[in-house]
mmCIF file of C-alpha atoms in Angstrom:
data_model
loop_
_atom_site.group_PDB
_atom_site.id
_atom_site.type_symbol
_atom_site.label_atom_id
_atom_site.label_comp_id
_atom_site.label_asym_id
_atom_site.label_seq_id
_atom_site.Cartn_x
_atom_site.Cartn_y
_atom_site.Cartn_z
ATOM 1 C CA MET X 947 81.013 158.881 166.859
ATOM 2 C CA ARG X 948 78.678 161.918 166.560
ATOM 3 C CA ASP X 949 79.136 164.330 163.574
ATOM 4 C CA THR X 950 79.554 167.646 165.892
ATOM 5 C CA ARG X 951 81.512 171.025 165.062
ATOM 6 C CA GLU X 952 84.389 169.491 167.275
ATOM 7 C CA SER X 953 84.711 166.273 165.662
ATOM 8 C CA ARG X 954 85.044 168.236 162.080
ATOM 9 C CA LEU X 955 87.537 170.662 163.446
ATOM 10 C CA LEU X 956 89.747 167.661 165.011
ATOM 11 C CA LEU X 957 89.326 166.060 161.357
ATOM 12 C CA VAL X 958 90.688 168.903 159.629
ATOM 13 C CA LEU X 959 93.703 169.354 162.143
ATOM 14 C CA LEU X 960 94.710 165.857 161.654
ATOM 15 C CA ILE X 961 94.759 166.356 157.702
ATOM 16 C CA ALA X 962 96.779 169.413 158.020
ATOM 17 C CA ILE X 963 99.266 167.871 160.416
ATOM 18 C CA ALA X 964 99.184 164.746 157.970
ATOM 19 C CA PHE X 965 100.226 167.001 154.896
ATOM 20 C CA ALA X 966 102.609 169.099 157.014
ATOM 21 C CA LEU X 967 104.540 165.866 157.878
ATOM 22 C CA ILE X 968 104.441 164.659 154.301
ATOM 23 C CA THR X 969 105.882 168.057 153.146
ATOM 24 C CA VAL X 970 108.433 168.051 155.857
ATOM 25 C CA ASP X 971 109.544 164.343 154.808
ATOM 26 C CA ILE X 972 109.798 164.956 151.141
ATOM 27 C CA ARG X 973 111.937 167.972 151.597
ATOM 28 C CA GLY X 974 113.989 166.507 154.379
ATOM 29 C CA GLY X 975 114.846 163.669 151.703
ATOM 30 C CA GLU X 976 117.277 160.839 153.081
ATOM 31 C CA GLU X 977 117.747 163.272 156.428
ATOM 32 C CA SER X 978 114.051 163.398 157.045
ATOM 33 C CA PRO X 979 113.133 164.129 160.694
ATOM 34 C CA VAL X 980 110.319 161.493 160.408
ATOM 35 C CA ASP X 981 112.495 158.856 158.917
ATOM 36 C CA GLY X 982 112.994 157.147 162.156
ATOM 37 C CA ALA X 983 109.429 156.956 163.187
ATOM 38 C CA ARG X 984 108.814 155.236 159.640
ATOM 39 C CA GLN X 985 111.457 152.932 160.555
ATOM 40 C CA ALA X 986 110.175 152.087 163.867
ATOM 41 C CA ALA X 987 106.655 151.626 162.576
ATOM 42 C CA ALA X 988 107.978 149.330 159.625
ATOM 43 C CA THR X 989 109.803 147.463 162.342
ATOM 44 C CA VAL X 990 106.347 147.036 164.454
ATOM 45 C CA PHE X 991 103.825 146.422 161.376
ATOM 46 C CA GLY X 992 106.238 144.859 158.938
ATOM 47 C CA PRO X 993 105.598 141.056 160.328
ATOM 48 C CA VAL X 994 102.163 142.236 160.349
ATOM 49 C CA GLU X 995 101.687 143.100 156.728
ATOM 50 C CA ASN X 996 103.710 139.834 155.663
ATOM 51 C CA GLY X 997 101.363 137.784 157.550
ATOM 52 C CA VAL X 998 98.538 139.545 156.055
ATOM 53 C CA ALA X 999 99.920 139.075 152.554
ATOM 54 C CA ALA X 1000 101.017 135.112 152.994
ATOM 55 C CA ALA X 1001 97.165 135.082 153.906
ATOM 56 C CA VAL X 1002 95.880 137.166 151.132
ATOM 57 C CA ASP X 1003 98.208 135.906 148.355
ATOM 58 C CA PRO X 1004 96.865 132.468 147.650
ATOM 59 C CA VAL X 1005 93.225 134.375 147.374
ATOM 60 C CA GLY X 1006 94.569 136.705 145.135
ATOM 61 C CA ASN X 1007 96.332 134.187 143.091
ATOM 62 C CA ALA X 1008 93.301 132.428 142.551
ATOM 63 C CA ILE X 1009 91.188 135.201 142.012
ATOM 64 C CA GLY X 1010 93.957 136.096 139.286
ATOM 65 C CA ALA X 1011 93.713 132.198 137.772
ATOM 66 C CA VAL X 1012 89.952 132.405 137.676
ATOM 67 C CA ARG X 1013 90.240 135.946 135.977
ATOM 68 C CA ASP X 1014 92.648 134.428 133.547
ATOM 69 C CA SER X 1015 91.032 131.252 133.101
ATOM 70 C CA GLY X 1016 88.748 132.626 130.906
ATOM 71 C CA ASN X 1017 91.340 134.000 128.421
ATOM 72 C CA ARG X 1018 93.018 130.655 128.727
ATOM 73 C CA HIS X 1019 89.903 128.674 127.671
ATOM 74 C CA ASP X 1020 89.428 131.240 124.928
ATOM 75 C CA ARG X 1021 92.915 130.398 123.626
ATOM 76 C CA ILE X 1022 92.457 126.936 123.734
ATOM 77 C CA SER X 1023 89.173 126.787 121.851
ATOM 78 C CA THR X 1024 91.080 128.809 119.134
ATOM 79 C CA LEU X 1025 93.645 126.172 118.856
ATOM 80 C CA GLU X 1026 91.365 123.511 118.839
ATOM 81 C CA GLN X 1027 89.353 124.970 116.096
ATOM 82 C CA GLU X 1028 92.569 126.202 114.145
ATOM 83 C CA ASN X 1029 93.759 122.286 114.581
ATOM 84 C CA ALA X 1030 90.022 121.006 113.364
ATOM 85 C CA ALA X 1031 90.214 123.150 110.433
ATOM 86 C CA LEU X 1032 93.875 122.192 109.576
ATOM 87 C CA LYS X 1033 92.790 118.579 109.764
ATOM 88 C CA ALA X 1034 89.638 119.091 107.511
ATOM 89 C CA ARG X 1035 92.101 120.751 105.058
ATOM 90 C CA LEU X 1036 94.536 118.107 104.849
ATOM 91 C CA GLY X 1037 91.697 115.424 104.398
ATOM 92 C CA SER X 1038 89.872 117.879 101.861
ATOM 93 C CA ASP X 1039 93.296 117.982 100.185
ATOM 94 C CA ASP X 1040 93.740 114.182 100.016
ATOM 95 C CA ARG X 1041 90.080 113.804 98.871
ATOM 96 C CA THR X 1042 90.566 116.613 96.200
ATOM 97 C CA ASN X 1043 93.951 114.993 95.069
ATOM 98 C CA SER X 1044 92.027 111.486 94.569
ATOM 99 C CA ARG X 1045 88.928 112.669 92.617
ATOM 100 C CA VAL X 1046 91.422 114.783 90.420
ATOM 101 C CA ARG X 1047 92.994 111.511 89.748
ATOM 102 C CA GLN X 1048 89.865 109.753 89.108
ATOM 103 C CA LEU X 1049 88.493 112.365 86.870
ATOM 104 C CA ASP X 1050 91.738 112.431 84.724
ATOM 105 C CA ALA X 1051 91.441 108.928 84.108
ATOM 106 C CA MET X 1052 87.904 109.020 83.140
ATOM 107 C CA LEU X 1053 88.658 111.768 80.624
ATOM 108 C CA LYS X 1054 91.737 109.890 79.234
ATOM 109 C CA ASN X 1055 89.155 106.930 78.783
ATOM 110 C CA ALA X 1056 86.484 108.989 77.282
ATOM 111 C CA GLY X 1057 89.101 110.511 75.066
ATOM 112 C CA ALA X 1058 90.799 107.079 73.854
ATOM 113 C CA GLY X 1059 87.062 105.989 73.246
ATOM 114 C CA GLN X 1060 85.885 109.120 71.670
ATOM 115 C CA TYR X 1061 82.719 108.950 74.340
ATOM 116 C CA GLY X 1062 80.957 112.008 74.963
ATOM 117 C CA ILE X 1063 80.313 111.668 78.671
ATOM 118 C CA LYS X 1064 78.471 113.711 81.374
ATOM 119 C CA GLY X 1065 80.295 113.877 84.774
ATOM 120 C CA ALA X 1066 78.615 112.830 87.821
ATOM 121 C CA GLU X 1067 79.102 111.894 91.576
ATOM 122 C CA VAL X 1068 77.987 108.968 93.382
ATOM 123 C CA ILE X 1069 75.631 110.052 96.010
ATOM 124 C CA ALA X 1070 74.042 106.970 97.702
ATOM 125 C CA ILE X 1071 74.635 103.514 97.641
ATOM 126 C CA GLY X 1072 72.017 100.986 97.032
ATOM 127 C CA ALA X 1073 68.222 101.622 96.219
ATOM 128 C CA ALA X 1074 64.786 101.403 97.442
ATOM 129 C CA GLN X 1075 64.142 98.404 95.172
ATOM 130 C CA GLY X 1076 65.307 95.127 96.368
ATOM 131 C CA PHE X 1077 68.821 94.260 97.210
ATOM 132 C CA SER X 1078 70.068 95.126 93.857
ATOM 133 C CA TRP X 1079 73.741 96.623 93.514
ATOM 134 C CA THR X 1080 73.230 100.088 92.561
ATOM 135 C CA VAL X 1081 74.161 103.611 93.068
ATOM 136 C CA THR X 1082 72.414 107.133 92.863
ATOM 137 C CA ILE X 1083 74.299 109.679 91.032
ATOM 138 C CA ASP X 1084 73.720 113.633 91.175
ATOM 139 C CA ALA X 1085 72.747 113.991 87.570
ATOM 140 C CA GLY X 1086 69.334 113.262 85.890
ATOM 141 C CA ALA X 1087 66.850 114.347 83.244
ATOM 142 C CA ASP X 1088 67.802 118.136 83.563
ATOM 143 C CA ASP X 1089 71.265 117.063 82.645
ATOM 144 C CA GLY X 1090 70.395 115.127 79.546
ATOM 145 C CA ILE X 1091 70.730 111.750 81.500
ATOM 146 C CA ARG X 1092 68.102 109.193 79.847
ATOM 147 C CA ARG X 1093 67.768 105.477 80.468
ATOM 148 C CA ASP X 1094 69.851 102.766 79.118
ATOM 149 C CA MET X 1095 72.697 104.846 79.178
ATOM 150 C CA THR X 1096 76.193 103.406 79.633
ATOM 151 C CA VAL X 1097 78.032 104.375 82.943
ATOM 152 C CA LEU X 1098 81.980 103.992 83.128
ATOM 153 C CA ASN X 1099 84.569 105.450 85.233
ATOM 154 C CA GLY X 1100 88.343 105.992 84.770
ATOM 155 C CA GLU X 1101 88.972 102.031 85.232
ATOM 156 C CA GLY X 1102 85.897 100.713 82.947
ATOM 157 C CA LEU X 1103 82.336 99.483 82.930
ATOM 158 C CA VAL X 1104 80.448 100.748 85.773
ATOM 159 C CA GLY X 1105 76.910 99.636 84.577
ATOM 160 C CA ARG X 1106 73.649 101.520 82.964
ATOM 161 C CA VAL X 1107 71.315 103.761 83.677
ATOM 162 C CA THR X 1108 67.671 102.019 84.741
ATOM 163 C CA THR X 1109 65.766 105.027 86.641
ATOM 164 C CA VAL X 1110 65.983 108.770 85.652
ATOM 165 C CA GLY X 1111 64.904 111.431 87.749
ATOM 166 C CA PRO X 1112 65.015 115.467 87.402
ATOM 167 C CA ASP X 1113 68.253 115.804 89.527
ATOM 168 C CA THR X 1114 69.489 112.287 90.163
ATOM 169 C CA ALA X 1115 69.523 108.729 88.283
ATOM 170 C CA THR X 1116 69.874 105.061 89.377
ATOM 171 C CA VAL X 1117 72.524 102.957 87.945
ATOM 172 C CA LEU X 1118 72.612 99.396 87.990
ATOM 173 C CA LEU X 1119 76.131 97.971 88.623
ATOM 174 C CA ALA X 1120 77.803 95.622 86.243
ATOM 175 C CA ASN X 1121 78.510 92.689 89.101
ATOM 176 C CA ASP X 1122 74.585 92.711 89.824
ATOM 177 C CA PRO X 1123 73.247 89.497 89.239
ATOM 178 C CA ASP X 1124 70.300 90.849 86.837
ATOM 179 C CA PHE X 1125 73.133 92.722 84.934
ATOM 180 C CA THR X 1126 74.064 91.230 81.307
ATOM 181 C CA VAL X 1127 76.301 92.826 78.731
ATOM 182 C CA GLY X 1128 77.982 91.523 75.342
ATOM 183 C CA THR X 1129 81.594 91.130 75.326
ATOM 184 C CA ARG X 1130 84.185 90.818 73.195
ATOM 185 C CA MET X 1131 87.973 89.350 73.689
ATOM 186 C CA GLU X 1132 90.649 91.518 72.758
ATOM 187 C CA LYS X 1133 92.768 90.406 69.664
ATOM 188 C CA THR X 1134 90.537 87.203 68.989
ATOM 189 C CA ASP X 1135 87.413 88.996 68.846
ATOM 190 C CA GLU X 1136 85.638 85.938 70.447
ATOM 191 C CA LEU X 1137 82.148 86.872 71.795
ATOM 192 C CA GLY X 1138 80.412 86.321 74.704
ATOM 193 C CA PHE X 1139 77.895 87.507 77.389
ATOM 194 C CA ALA X 1140 78.788 88.548 80.932
ATOM 195 C CA THR X 1141 76.819 88.302 83.974
ATOM 196 C CA GLY X 1142 77.387 89.891 87.568
ATOM 197 C CA GLN X 1143 77.893 87.873 90.546
ATOM 198 C CA GLY X 1144 77.717 90.390 93.318
ATOM 199 C CA SER X 1145 81.331 90.328 95.295
ATOM 200 C CA ARG X 1146 82.620 87.074 92.809
ATOM 201 C CA PRO X 1147 84.163 87.814 89.610
ATOM 202 C CA LEU X 1148 82.018 88.004 86.409
ATOM 203 C CA SER X 1149 80.733 84.817 84.595
ATOM 204 C CA VAL X 1150 81.242 85.022 80.792
ATOM 205 C CA GLN X 1151 79.845 82.455 78.518
ATOM 206 C CA PHE X 1152 81.499 82.295 75.398
ATOM 207 C CA LEU X 1153 79.617 81.577 72.019
ATOM 208 C CA ASN X 1154 82.428 79.288 70.868
ATOM 209 C CA GLY X 1155 82.704 76.366 73.266
ATOM 210 C CA LYS X 1156 86.189 75.787 71.646
ATOM 211 C CA ALA X 1157 87.559 79.263 72.076
ATOM 212 C CA LYS X 1158 90.970 79.574 73.153
ATOM 213 C CA VAL X 1159 91.015 81.566 76.540
ATOM 214 C CA LYS X 1160 93.626 81.673 79.227
ATOM 215 C CA ALA X 1161 93.946 83.741 82.344
ATOM 216 C CA GLY X 1162 95.026 87.281 81.753
ATOM 217 C CA ASP X 1163 92.972 87.670 78.560
ATOM 218 C CA ARG X 1164 91.144 90.873 78.387
ATOM 219 C CA LEU X 1165 87.416 91.676 77.301
ATOM 220 C CA VAL X 1166 85.606 95.091 76.239
ATOM 221 C CA THR X 1167 81.945 95.499 75.376
ATOM 222 C CA PHE X 1168 80.937 94.397 72.443
ATOM 223 C CA GLY X 1169 78.326 97.417 72.108
ATOM 224 C CA SER X 1170 74.281 97.044 71.715
ATOM 225 C CA SER X 1171 71.862 98.283 68.982
ATOM 226 C CA LYS X 1172 71.918 101.950 68.372
ATOM 227 C CA ASP X 1173 74.401 102.116 71.141
ATOM 228 C CA LYS X 1174 71.833 101.365 74.068
ATOM 229 C CA PRO X 1175 72.182 100.217 76.607
ATOM 230 C CA PHE X 1176 75.988 99.514 75.995
ATOM 231 C CA VAL X 1177 78.399 101.681 74.068
ATOM 232 C CA PRO X 1178 81.512 99.224 72.263
ATOM 233 C CA GLY X 1179 85.150 99.231 73.397
ATOM 234 C CA VAL X 1180 84.461 100.023 77.192
ATOM 235 C CA PRO X 1181 86.731 97.712 79.348
ATOM 236 C CA VAL X 1182 84.957 95.096 81.329
ATOM 237 C CA GLY X 1183 88.061 93.219 83.156
ATOM 238 C CA GLU X 1184 90.437 90.148 82.718
ATOM 239 C CA VAL X 1185 90.213 86.659 82.972
ATOM 240 C CA VAL X 1186 91.282 84.538 86.094
ATOM 241 C CA ARG X 1187 89.843 81.264 85.660
ATOM 242 C CA VAL X 1188 88.599 79.002 82.897
ATOM 243 C CA ASP X 1189 86.448 76.053 83.042
ATOM 244 C CA PRO X 1190 86.809 73.301 80.676
ATOM 245 C CA SER X 1191 84.216 73.311 78.039
ATOM 246 C CA GLY X 1192 83.339 69.190 78.478
ATOM 247 C CA GLY X 1193 81.913 69.562 74.871
ATOM 248 C CA ALA X 1194 79.284 71.894 75.711
ATOM 249 C CA LEU X 1195 78.199 74.352 72.941
ATOM 250 C CA THR X 1196 79.482 77.334 75.084
ATOM 251 C CA ARG X 1197 82.351 77.854 77.299
ATOM 252 C CA THR X 1198 82.130 79.826 80.942
ATOM 253 C CA VAL X 1199 85.143 81.498 82.122
ATOM 254 C CA TYR X 1200 85.176 84.016 85.030
ATOM 255 C CA VAL X 1201 86.495 87.493 84.630
ATOM 256 C CA LYS X 1202 87.704 90.233 87.262
ATOM 257 C CA PRO X 1203 86.312 93.241 86.810
ATOM 258 C CA TYR X 1204 88.658 96.668 86.498
ATOM 259 C CA VAL X 1205 86.089 98.700 88.374
ATOM 260 C CA GLY X 1206 85.926 98.491 92.172
ATOM 261 C CA PHE X 1207 82.175 98.557 92.847
ATOM 262 C CA THR X 1208 82.742 99.277 96.634
ATOM 263 C CA LYS X 1209 84.587 102.661 96.103
ATOM 264 C CA LEU X 1210 82.968 104.327 93.385
ATOM 265 C CA ASP X 1211 82.969 108.201 93.370
ATOM 266 C CA ILE X 1212 83.379 109.947 90.189
ATOM 267 C CA VAL X 1213 81.607 108.447 87.066
ATOM 268 C CA GLY X 1214 80.516 109.310 83.691
ATOM 269 C CA VAL X 1215 77.628 108.927 81.638
ATOM 270 C CA VAL X 1216 78.203 108.311 78.119
ATOM 271 C CA VAL X 1217 75.395 110.772 76.407
ATOM 272 C CA GLN X 1218 77.038 110.398 72.871
ATOM 273 C CA ALA X 1219 78.385 107.252 71.342
ATOM 274 C CA PRO X 1220 81.507 107.272 69.636
ATOM 275 C CA ARG X 1221 81.227 107.697 65.667
ATOM 276 C CA GLU X 1222 83.590 104.219 65.128
ATOM 277 C CA ASP X 1223 83.823 101.099 67.542
ATOM 278 C CA PRO X 1224 87.011 102.157 69.436
ATOM 279 C CA ARG X 1225 88.043 98.259 69.508
ATOM 280 C CA ASP X 1226 90.696 97.706 72.048
ATOM 281 C CA MET X 1227 91.777 101.475 72.399
ATOM 282 C CA VAL X 1228 90.482 102.030 75.797
ATOM 283 C CA LEU X 1229 92.143 99.210 77.345
ATOM 284 C CA PRO X 1230 95.197 99.922 79.477
ATOM 285 C CA LYS X 1231 98.628 99.311 78.006
ATOM 286 C CA GLN X 1232 100.123 96.111 79.044
ATOM 287 C CA PRO X 1233 103.493 96.271 80.815
ATOM 288 C CA ALA X 1234 106.337 95.125 78.383
ATOM 289 C CA LYS X 1235 107.790 91.531 79.347
ATOM 290 C CA LYS X 1236 111.061 91.426 80.700
ATOM 291 C CA LYS X 1237 113.198 89.228 78.394
ATOM 292 C CA PRO X 1238 114.990 86.363 80.132
ATOM 293 C CA LYS X 1239 118.824 86.898 80.719
ATOM 294 C CA PRO X 1240 121.013 84.487 78.805
ATOM 295 C CA THR X 1241 122.636 81.930 80.790
ATOM 296 C CA PRO X 1242 126.571 82.218 80.043
ATOM 297 C CA THR X 1243 127.980 79.085 78.805
ATOM 298 C CA VAL X 1244 131.551 77.617 79.076
ATOM 299 C CA THR X 1245 133.125 75.236 76.501
ATOM 300 C CA VAL X 1246 135.584 72.574 78.148
ATOM 301 C CA THR X 1247 138.166 70.418 76.239
ATOM 302 C CA VAL X 1248 139.459 67.271 77.594
ATOM 303 C CA GLN X 1249 143.432 66.957 76.976
ATOM 304 C CA PRO X 1250 145.048 63.847 76.470
ATOM 305 C CA ASN X 1251 146.502 63.861 80.084
ATOM 306 C CA GLY X 1252 142.887 64.161 81.217
ATOM 307 C CA ASP X 1253 143.193 68.202 81.901
ATOM 308 C CA LEU X 1254 140.266 70.064 81.426
ATOM 309 C CA VAL X 1255 140.699 73.259 79.610
ATOM 310 C CA ASP X 1256 138.132 76.127 79.090
ATOM 311 C CA GLY X 1257 138.041 78.410 75.902
ATOM 312 C CA SER X 1258 140.657 80.694 77.146
ATOM 313 C CA GLY X 1259 143.283 78.030 77.758
ATOM 314 C CA LYS X 1260 143.145 77.907 81.203
ATOM 315 C CA VAL X 1261 143.017 74.555 83.081
ATOM 316 C CA VAL X 1262 140.183 74.179 85.207
ATOM 317 C CA GLY X 1263 140.167 70.407 86.366
ATOM 318 C CA ASN X 1264 141.592 67.134 85.511
ATOM 319 C CA ILE X 1265 138.865 64.234 84.690
ATOM 320 C CA ASN X 1266 141.319 61.999 86.925
ATOM 321 C CA GLU X 1267 140.149 64.179 89.795
ATOM 322 C CA GLN X 1268 136.990 64.214 89.372
ATOM 323 C CA PRO X 1269 134.456 62.504 92.074
ATOM 324 C CA GLY X 1270 134.373 58.631 91.785
ATOM 325 C CA GLY X 1271 137.400 58.689 89.444
ATOM 326 C CA ASP X 1272 139.595 56.979 92.102
ATOM 327 C CA ALA X 1273 136.809 54.785 92.928
ATOM 328 C CA ALA X 1274 136.388 53.632 89.402
ATOM 329 C CA GLY X 1275 140.217 53.233 89.324
ATOM 330 C CA ASP X 1276 140.037 51.036 92.447
ATOM 331 C CA ALA X 1277 137.366 48.979 90.966
ATOM 332 C CA ALA X 1278 139.283 48.381 87.849
ATOM 333 C CA GLY X 1279 142.153 47.265 89.985
ATOM 334 C CA ASP X 1280 140.143 45.111 92.039
ATOM 335 C CA GLN X 1281 138.807 43.196 88.840
ATOM 336 C CA GLN X 1282 142.246 42.712 87.567
ATOM 337 C CA GLY X 1283 143.700 41.586 90.893
ATOM 338 C CA ASN X 1284 140.559 39.050 90.961
ATOM 339 C CA ALA X 1285 141.433 37.936 87.538
ATOM 340 C CA GLN X 1286 145.199 36.832 88.655
ATOM 341 C CA PRO X 1287 144.310 33.638 90.726
ATOM 342 C CA ASP X 1288 142.131 32.417 87.884
ATOM 343 C CA ASN X 1289 145.341 32.799 85.547
ATOM 344 C CA ALA X 1290 147.397 31.163 88.137
ATOM 345 C CA ALA X 1291 145.250 28.425 88.019
ATOM 346 C CA ASN X 1292 145.245 28.192 84.416
ATOM 347 C CA ASP X 1293 149.040 28.270 84.394
ATOM 348 C CA GLN X 1294 149.333 25.334 86.567
ATOM 349 C CA GLU X 1295 147.143 23.530 84.802
#
């Protein structure tokens, strides 16, 4: 349609008529003169509107879903992050509790033995030099660590320091085949030398070939000259097997170490030796042995009539009613019966 003066006047006229109809409709309320026309229009165009709405609703829902999917995805991501953070927190709490227990046990051992220790954490397993049983700790020369210092934890002897760097150090574990430490047996003071055997128990050779050793006996470190590489009194392990001496000058036993070398975490390096040998003070207390319960005994007397009477005077049986009693009586009767024909024969003679 061309934009002419007449078209503009027509547009203005239509707008004026529309406003007039709207005004009349509003003022008329429920009795509006255009109500009939509106109902007729609704009757004609209602089905068309419903059809169009039915066709458009899935599209609108899809658009809404796409629009809301971003918010939903953000919410899911937030929940996943919160869940991961919660799991990490729970895991860290368990780890923290475990480390606290390890540290507490180590400090108790250090206090019992009067060892001055420097705490450290195992940060690596194994070393570049060969296939040795070694670990790396996060303490070094800057922390006062020196070569040939004893390393322990809350369970007992871990090993000795072999290599020291500024911030780290290498520890040779007590189960390494190249590891040897002097030992002393609890109470009897029998001396020996323990050697590592990897994942197997330590091999200990006692100097006394006739030393009395049994499974369950416990050993501690004997100590070294000037306390290097070993301080005295550190728990080593318990005897699990004893080999017969066979007349040899030394005796070999096998000792299960207290320390679990495959699960090391918190350790302590002894930077100050005790003033006195702690002897067996660092060994854990052994559980008290349970006393065997006494077995009650009942005294029974035999009456002349064969009754069995207990200590309270109660009749508990009769010897004539015991199993085999009747058979014994029958046997006696048989013997007497068998003897009668012989006697009769004698009488006839």
